[in-house]
Amino acid sequence: MAKIFCVANQKGGVGKTTSAVNLAAGLAKVGQRVLLVDLDPQGNATMGSGVDKRQLELSVYDVLLESASIQEAAIFSEKCGYHVLGANRELAGAEVELVDLERRDQRLKLALEVVQQDFDFVLIDCPPSLSMLTLNGLCAAHGVIVPMQCEYFALEGLTDLVNTIKQVHANLNPDLKIIGLLRVMFDPRITLQQQVSEQLKSHFGDKVFNTVIPRNVRLAEAPSYGLPGVVFDPSAKGSQAFVEFAKELVQRIPTL
Ligand code: ATP
Ligand code: MG
């Protein structure tokens, strides 16, 4: 049965998509069967996995509106080694269209039930908001991976997300929990980042992943080639860190 994880943080630009695509590629590299679901109308995870969002015949939008199954809509990215359920601007409309529908927050969960056996991991790249799209992700998932930068307001920013996760856990999805906090874009030369990193560890204990993702320009360059850094330049420090992270996650699964 697939483990389903949202990559979420309501803050924009913190590294959600970079984490989602590189973790997907890292997991694929260590032999896991992976489906990456792009829940963001920006479609960055789609493009960053070598799938052209402008040419999608079917996307996560069709899955949420129950006009296509995941088997029909997901595309295998040869270059990346994982399946992609893509998104594009059309998905922005789903927010409104879902409002009047039944089980509107459970659409992704129901669709994923059918493909549970086909994957070891399903990763959901969430948009930077706590919208109906993110809610579909949280209702479908076993847990949340939270990428965060070790900056001054990092802990404060987490409060909203932690509260949302608690509410979803209490009312909609009793499985949901925080799997872990992933420190990203880390620069050890910056004292403040070291301090915040220590704060995170004392506050969240072993909910903080051991692996730290460094700030690495190769990870930022890779999307313009339509690839995760892990595939674009496997020798880059950031890519190696994501493969390490994939291994750490696989090891953690039995303890979750
Ligand atoms: P959004 O909230 O818009 O969806 P996001 O949280 O998905 O954003 P990303 O798009 O992954 O964030 O990253 C934001 C920017 O930071 C991008 O330009 C990305 O290339 C860059 N970036 C992410 N991680 C790293 C890293 N480890 N090193 C260097 N640059 C990075
Ligand atoms: Mg993103």
GROMACS .gro file of C-alpha atoms and ligand atoms in nm:
model
  288
    1MET     CA    1   0.000   0.000   0.000
    2ALA     CA    2   0.126   0.341  -0.096
    3LYS     CA    3   0.234   0.587   0.169
    4ILE     CA    4   0.073   0.919   0.082
    5PHE     CA    5   0.247   1.239   0.190
    6CYS     CA    6   0.165   1.603   0.129
    7VAL     CA    7   0.450   1.845   0.086
    8ALA     CA    8   0.293   2.153   0.239
    9ASN     CA    9   0.363   2.489   0.395
   10GLN     CA   10   0.123   2.778   0.352
   11LYS     CA   11   0.417   3.012   0.306
   12GLY     CA   12   0.509   3.078  -0.056
   13GLY     CA   13   0.848   3.009  -0.206
   14VAL     CA   14   0.986   2.802   0.081
   15GLY     CA   15   1.091   2.508  -0.136
   16LYS     CA   16   0.781   2.285  -0.145
   17THR     CA   17   0.798   2.206  -0.515
   18THR     CA   18   1.176   2.165  -0.517
   19SER     CA   19   1.139   1.923  -0.227
   20ALA     CA   20   0.851   1.733  -0.388
   21VAL     CA   21   1.018   1.676  -0.726
   22ASN     CA   22   1.360   1.596  -0.584
   23LEU     CA   23   1.222   1.364  -0.320
   24ALA     CA   24   1.020   1.190  -0.593
   25ALA     CA   25   1.335   1.153  -0.804
   26GLY     CA   26   1.539   1.042  -0.501
   27LEU     CA   27   1.282   0.778  -0.406
   28ALA     CA   28   1.269   0.655  -0.765
   29LYS     CA   29   1.647   0.635  -0.764
   30VAL     CA   30   1.644   0.404  -0.462
   31GLY     CA   31   1.393   0.175  -0.631
   32GLN     CA   32   1.059   0.305  -0.505
   33ARG     CA   33   0.750   0.332  -0.725
   34VAL     CA   34   0.642   0.695  -0.701
   35LEU     CA   35   0.345   0.904  -0.808
   36LEU     CA   36   0.388   1.281  -0.783
   37VAL     CA   37   0.059   1.471  -0.770
   38ASP     CA   38   0.077   1.839  -0.862
   39LEU     CA   39  -0.200   2.019  -0.672
   40ASP     CA   40  -0.081   2.367  -0.762
   41PRO     CA   41  -0.232   2.551  -1.063
   42GLN     CA   42   0.117   2.701  -1.116
   43GLY     CA   43   0.211   2.355  -1.248
   44ASN     CA   44   0.573   2.390  -1.137
   45ALA     CA   45   0.606   2.031  -1.019
   46THR     CA   46   0.466   1.916  -1.354
   47MET     CA   47   0.713   2.122  -1.559
   48GLY     CA   48   0.995   2.036  -1.321
   49SER     CA   49   0.931   1.668  -1.388
   50GLY     CA   50   0.967   1.702  -1.764
   51VAL     CA   51   0.594   1.710  -1.838
   52ASP     CA   52   0.466   2.009  -2.037
   53LYS     CA   53   0.170   2.153  -1.847
   54ARG     CA   54   0.039   2.323  -2.164
   55GLN     CA   55   0.002   1.990  -2.341
   56LEU     CA   56  -0.177   1.789  -2.073
   57GLU     CA   57  -0.475   1.606  -2.215
   58LEU     CA   58  -0.590   1.505  -1.869
   59SER     CA   59  -0.476   1.647  -1.539
   60VAL     CA   60  -0.546   1.641  -1.168
   61TYR     CA   61  -0.833   1.878  -1.248
   62ASP     CA   62  -1.017   1.600  -1.435
   63VAL     CA   63  -0.946   1.362  -1.148
   64LEU     CA   64  -1.089   1.603  -0.888
   65LEU     CA   65  -1.401   1.651  -1.099
   66GLU     CA   66  -1.425   1.275  -1.145
   67SER     CA   67  -1.410   1.290  -1.522
   68ALA     CA   68  -1.090   1.082  -1.535
   69SER     CA   69  -0.913   0.824  -1.320
   70ILE     CA   70  -0.553   0.857  -1.205
   71GLN     CA   71  -0.458   0.564  -1.429
   72GLU     CA   72  -0.589   0.762  -1.725
   73ALA     CA   73  -0.444   1.097  -1.629
   74ALA     CA   74  -0.100   1.016  -1.481
   75ILE     CA   75   0.201   1.025  -1.712
   76PHE     CA   76   0.524   0.833  -1.660
   77SER     CA   77   0.823   1.065  -1.687
   78GLU     CA   78   1.094   0.850  -1.846
   79LYS     CA   79   1.368   1.094  -1.756
   80CYS     CA   80   1.267   1.117  -1.392
   81GLY     CA   81   1.158   0.760  -1.327
   82TYR     CA   82   0.826   0.841  -1.164
   83HIS     CA   83   0.463   0.903  -1.256
   84VAL     CA   84   0.322   1.255  -1.262
   85LEU     CA   85  -0.039   1.358  -1.220
   86GLY     CA   86   0.000   1.701  -1.371
   87ALA     CA   87  -0.163   2.038  -1.316
   88ASN     CA   88  -0.202   2.362  -1.503
   89ARG     CA   89  -0.405   2.683  -1.481
   90GLU     CA   90  -0.727   2.494  -1.536
   91LEU     CA   91  -0.692   2.368  -1.180
   92ALA     CA   92  -0.755   2.717  -1.043
   93GLY     CA   93  -1.118   2.673  -1.158
   94ALA     CA   94  -1.158   2.354  -0.958
   95GLU     CA   95  -1.162   2.555  -0.638
   96VAL     CA   96  -1.489   2.718  -0.742
   97GLU     CA   97  -1.637   2.419  -0.923
   98LEU     CA   98  -1.590   2.191  -0.624
   99VAL     CA   99  -1.778   2.418  -0.386
  100ASP     CA  100  -2.123   2.280  -0.468
  101LEU     CA  101  -2.022   1.919  -0.512
  102GLU     CA  102  -2.055   1.634  -0.269
  103ARG     CA  103  -1.748   1.502  -0.088
  104ARG     CA  104  -1.561   1.796  -0.232
  105ASP     CA  105  -1.269   1.758   0.009
  106GLN     CA  106  -1.242   1.380  -0.043
  107ARG     CA  107  -1.206   1.371  -0.421
  108LEU     CA  108  -0.832   1.306  -0.431
  109LYS     CA  109  -0.852   1.051  -0.151
  110LEU     CA  110  -1.114   0.847  -0.337
  111ALA     CA  111  -0.920   0.863  -0.662
  112LEU     CA  112  -0.599   0.747  -0.492
  113GLU     CA  113  -0.769   0.445  -0.334
  114VAL     CA  114  -0.777   0.281  -0.675
  115VAL     CA  115  -0.400   0.308  -0.729
  116GLN     CA  116  -0.284   0.227  -0.374
  117GLN     CA  117  -0.121  -0.096  -0.488
  118ASP     CA  118   0.058   0.054  -0.786
  119PHE     CA  119   0.292   0.279  -0.588
  120ASP     CA  120   0.512   0.275  -0.280
  121PHE     CA  121   0.490   0.652  -0.236
  122VAL     CA  122   0.247   0.921  -0.344
  123LEU     CA  123   0.380   1.274  -0.297
  124ILE     CA  124   0.142   1.568  -0.324
  125ASP     CA  125   0.286   1.910  -0.402
  126CYS     CA  126   0.047   2.159  -0.240
  127PRO     CA  127  -0.005   2.524  -0.334
  128PRO     CA  128   0.100   2.799  -0.091
  129SER     CA  129  -0.240   2.839   0.071
  130LEU     CA  130  -0.481   2.646   0.287
  131SER     CA  131  -0.736   2.619   0.007
  132MET     CA  132  -0.982   2.349  -0.103
  133LEU     CA  133  -0.699   2.205  -0.313
  134THR     CA  134  -0.467   2.176  -0.015
  135LEU     CA  135  -0.756   2.036   0.188
  136ASN     CA  136  -0.799   1.761  -0.072
  137GLY     CA  137  -0.431   1.683  -0.029
  138LEU     CA  138  -0.454   1.677   0.351
  139CYS     CA  139  -0.764   1.456   0.345
  140ALA     CA  140  -0.591   1.208   0.115
  141ALA     CA  141  -0.260   1.187   0.302
  142HIS     CA  142  -0.115   0.982   0.584
  143GLY     CA  143   0.108   1.269   0.675
  144VAL     CA  144   0.269   1.598   0.592
  145ILE     CA  145   0.627   1.678   0.509
  146VAL     CA  146   0.695   2.044   0.586
  147PRO     CA  147   0.987   2.207   0.408
  148MET     CA  148   1.108   2.516   0.586
  149GLN     CA  149   1.383   2.770   0.578
  150CYS     CA  150   1.556   2.838   0.905
  151GLU     CA  151   1.464   3.203   0.923
  152TYR     CA  152   1.339   3.436   1.187
  153PHE     CA  153   0.964   3.386   1.138
  154ALA     CA  154   0.988   3.015   1.059
  155LEU     CA  155   0.836   2.889   1.383
  156GLU     CA  156   0.564   3.151   1.382
  157GLY     CA  157   0.467   3.057   1.027
  158LEU     CA  158   0.428   2.697   1.132
  159THR     CA  159   0.148   2.770   1.377
  160ASP     CA  160  -0.120   2.809   1.110
  161LEU     CA  161  -0.017   2.489   0.938
  162VAL     CA  162   0.001   2.292   1.262
  163ASN     CA  163  -0.348   2.417   1.359
  164THR     CA  164  -0.489   2.323   1.019
  165ILE     CA  165  -0.336   1.978   1.043
  166LYS     CA  166  -0.490   1.937   1.391
  167GLN     CA  167  -0.832   2.038   1.262
  168VAL     CA  168  -0.817   1.807   0.963
  169HIS     CA  169  -0.696   1.530   1.191
  170ALA     CA  170  -0.986   1.586   1.431
  171ASN     CA  171  -1.264   1.629   1.175
  172LEU     CA  172  -1.177   1.483   0.842
  173ASN     CA  173  -0.875   1.254   0.840
  174PRO     CA  174  -0.775   1.074   1.162
  175ASP     CA  175  -0.464   0.934   0.988
  176LEU     CA  176  -0.310   1.272   0.930
  177LYS     CA  177   0.003   1.375   1.116
  178ILE     CA  178   0.322   1.568   1.068
  179ILE     CA  179   0.578   1.325   0.932
  180GLY     CA  180   0.858   1.571   0.968
  181LEU     CA  181   1.008   1.911   0.915
  182LEU     CA  182   1.267   1.934   0.641
  183ARG     CA  183   1.525   2.209   0.671
  184VAL     CA  184   1.584   2.345   0.321
  185MET     CA  185   1.798   2.612   0.152
  186PHE     CA  186   2.023   2.581   0.454
  187ASP     CA  187   2.340   2.786   0.475
  188PRO     CA  188   2.551   2.681   0.776
  189ARG     CA  189   2.760   2.998   0.752
  190ILE     CA  190   2.463   3.203   0.863
  191THR     CA  191   2.448   3.204   1.244
  192LEU     CA  192   2.077   3.283   1.252
  193GLN     CA  193   2.003   2.973   1.046
  194GLN     CA  194   2.201   2.758   1.289
  195GLN     CA  195   2.010   2.912   1.580
  196VAL     CA  196   1.669   2.859   1.423
  197SER     CA  197   1.770   2.504   1.331
  198GLU     CA  198   1.855   2.435   1.697
  199GLN     CA  199   1.526   2.592   1.806
  200LEU     CA  200   1.340   2.367   1.565
  201LYS     CA  201   1.511   2.060   1.706
  202SER     CA  202   1.442   2.152   2.066
  203HIS     CA  203   1.079   2.233   1.985
  204PHE     CA  204   0.995   1.943   1.753
  205GLY     CA  205   1.253   1.678   1.852
  206ASP     CA  206   1.268   1.381   1.619
  207LYS     CA  207   0.998   1.536   1.400
  208VAL     CA  208   1.288   1.724   1.243
  209PHE     CA  209   1.448   1.513   0.970
  210ASN     CA  210   1.819   1.446   1.013
  211THR     CA  211   1.890   1.529   0.653
  212VAL     CA  212   1.942   1.898   0.580
  213ILE     CA  213   1.904   2.033   0.225
  214PRO     CA  214   2.170   2.296   0.152
  215ARG     CA  215   2.117   2.606  -0.057
  216ASN     CA  216   2.249   2.489  -0.390
  217VAL     CA  217   2.226   2.671  -0.722
  218ARG     CA  218   2.203   2.345  -0.922
  219LEU     CA  219   1.866   2.274  -0.755
  220ALA     CA  220   1.745   2.617  -0.866
  221GLU     CA  221   1.876   2.575  -1.222
  222ALA     CA  222   1.731   2.228  -1.281
  223PRO     CA  223   1.364   2.332  -1.336
  224SER     CA  224   1.459   2.540  -1.640
  225TYR     CA  225   1.576   2.213  -1.796
  226GLY     CA  226   1.251   2.043  -1.695
  227LEU     CA  227   1.428   1.815  -1.450
  228PRO     CA  228   1.466   1.766  -1.076
  229GLY     CA  229   1.819   1.851  -0.957
  230VAL     CA  230   1.864   1.486  -0.860
  231VAL     CA  231   1.836   1.394  -1.230
  232PHE     CA  232   1.990   1.709  -1.380
  233ASP     CA  233   2.311   1.696  -1.176
  234PRO     CA  234   2.327   1.394  -0.946
  235SER     CA  235   2.668   1.495  -0.814
  236ALA     CA  236   2.554   1.835  -0.683
  237LYS     CA  237   2.547   1.871  -0.304
  238GLY     CA  238   2.175   1.950  -0.306
  239SER     CA  239   2.095   1.646  -0.520
  240GLN     CA  240   2.295   1.417  -0.295
  241ALA     CA  241   2.110   1.558   0.004
  242PHE     CA  242   1.774   1.474  -0.154
  243VAL     CA  243   1.881   1.116  -0.222
  244GLU     CA  244   1.992   1.093   0.143
  245PHE     CA  245   1.655   1.233   0.244
  246ALA     CA  246   1.476   0.972   0.033
  247LYS     CA  247   1.672   0.699   0.212
  248GLU     CA  248   1.595   0.851   0.552
  249LEU     CA  249   1.224   0.859   0.469
  250VAL     CA  250   1.223   0.496   0.353
  251GLN     CA  251   1.394   0.398   0.680
  252ARG     CA  252   1.141   0.593   0.885
  253ILE     CA  253   0.837   0.429   0.731
  254PRO     CA  254   0.821   0.132   0.971
  255THR     CA  255   0.827   0.372   1.270
  256LEU     CA  256   0.546   0.593   1.144
  257ATP     P1  257   0.533   2.820  -0.413
  257ATP     O1  258   0.486   2.857  -0.276
  257ATP     O2  259   0.528   2.933  -0.511
  257ATP     O3  260   0.472   2.694  -0.465
  257ATP     P2  261   0.756   2.661  -0.332
  257ATP     O4  262   0.738   2.657  -0.185
  257ATP     O5  263   0.709   2.543  -0.409
  257ATP     O6  264   0.693   2.792  -0.395
  257ATP     P3  265   1.000   2.638  -0.477
  257ATP     O7  266   0.937   2.678  -0.605
  257ATP     O8  267   1.038   2.498  -0.459
  257ATP     O9  268   0.911   2.686  -0.356
  257ATP    O10  269   1.131   2.724  -0.449
  257ATP     C1  270   1.130   2.866  -0.450
  257ATP     C2  271   1.259   2.913  -0.518
  257ATP    O11  272   1.372   2.872  -0.441
  257ATP     C3  273   1.278   2.854  -0.656
  257ATP    O12  274   1.337   2.951  -0.738
  257ATP     C4  275   1.374   2.738  -0.632
  257ATP    O13  276   1.453   2.708  -0.745
  257ATP     C5  277   1.460   2.792  -0.519
  257ATP     N1  278   1.512   2.684  -0.432
  257ATP     C6  279   1.442   2.591  -0.367
  257ATP     N2  280   1.520   2.509  -0.294
  257ATP     C7  281   1.647   2.553  -0.314
  257ATP     C8  282   1.776   2.513  -0.265
  257ATP     N3  283   1.790   2.411  -0.180
  257ATP     N4  284   1.884   2.582  -0.308
  257ATP     C9  285   1.870   2.687  -0.393
  257ATP     N5  286   1.754   2.731  -0.441
  257ATP    C10  287   1.643   2.666  -0.403
  258MG      MG  288   0.545   2.525  -0.538
   0.00000   0.00000   0.00000
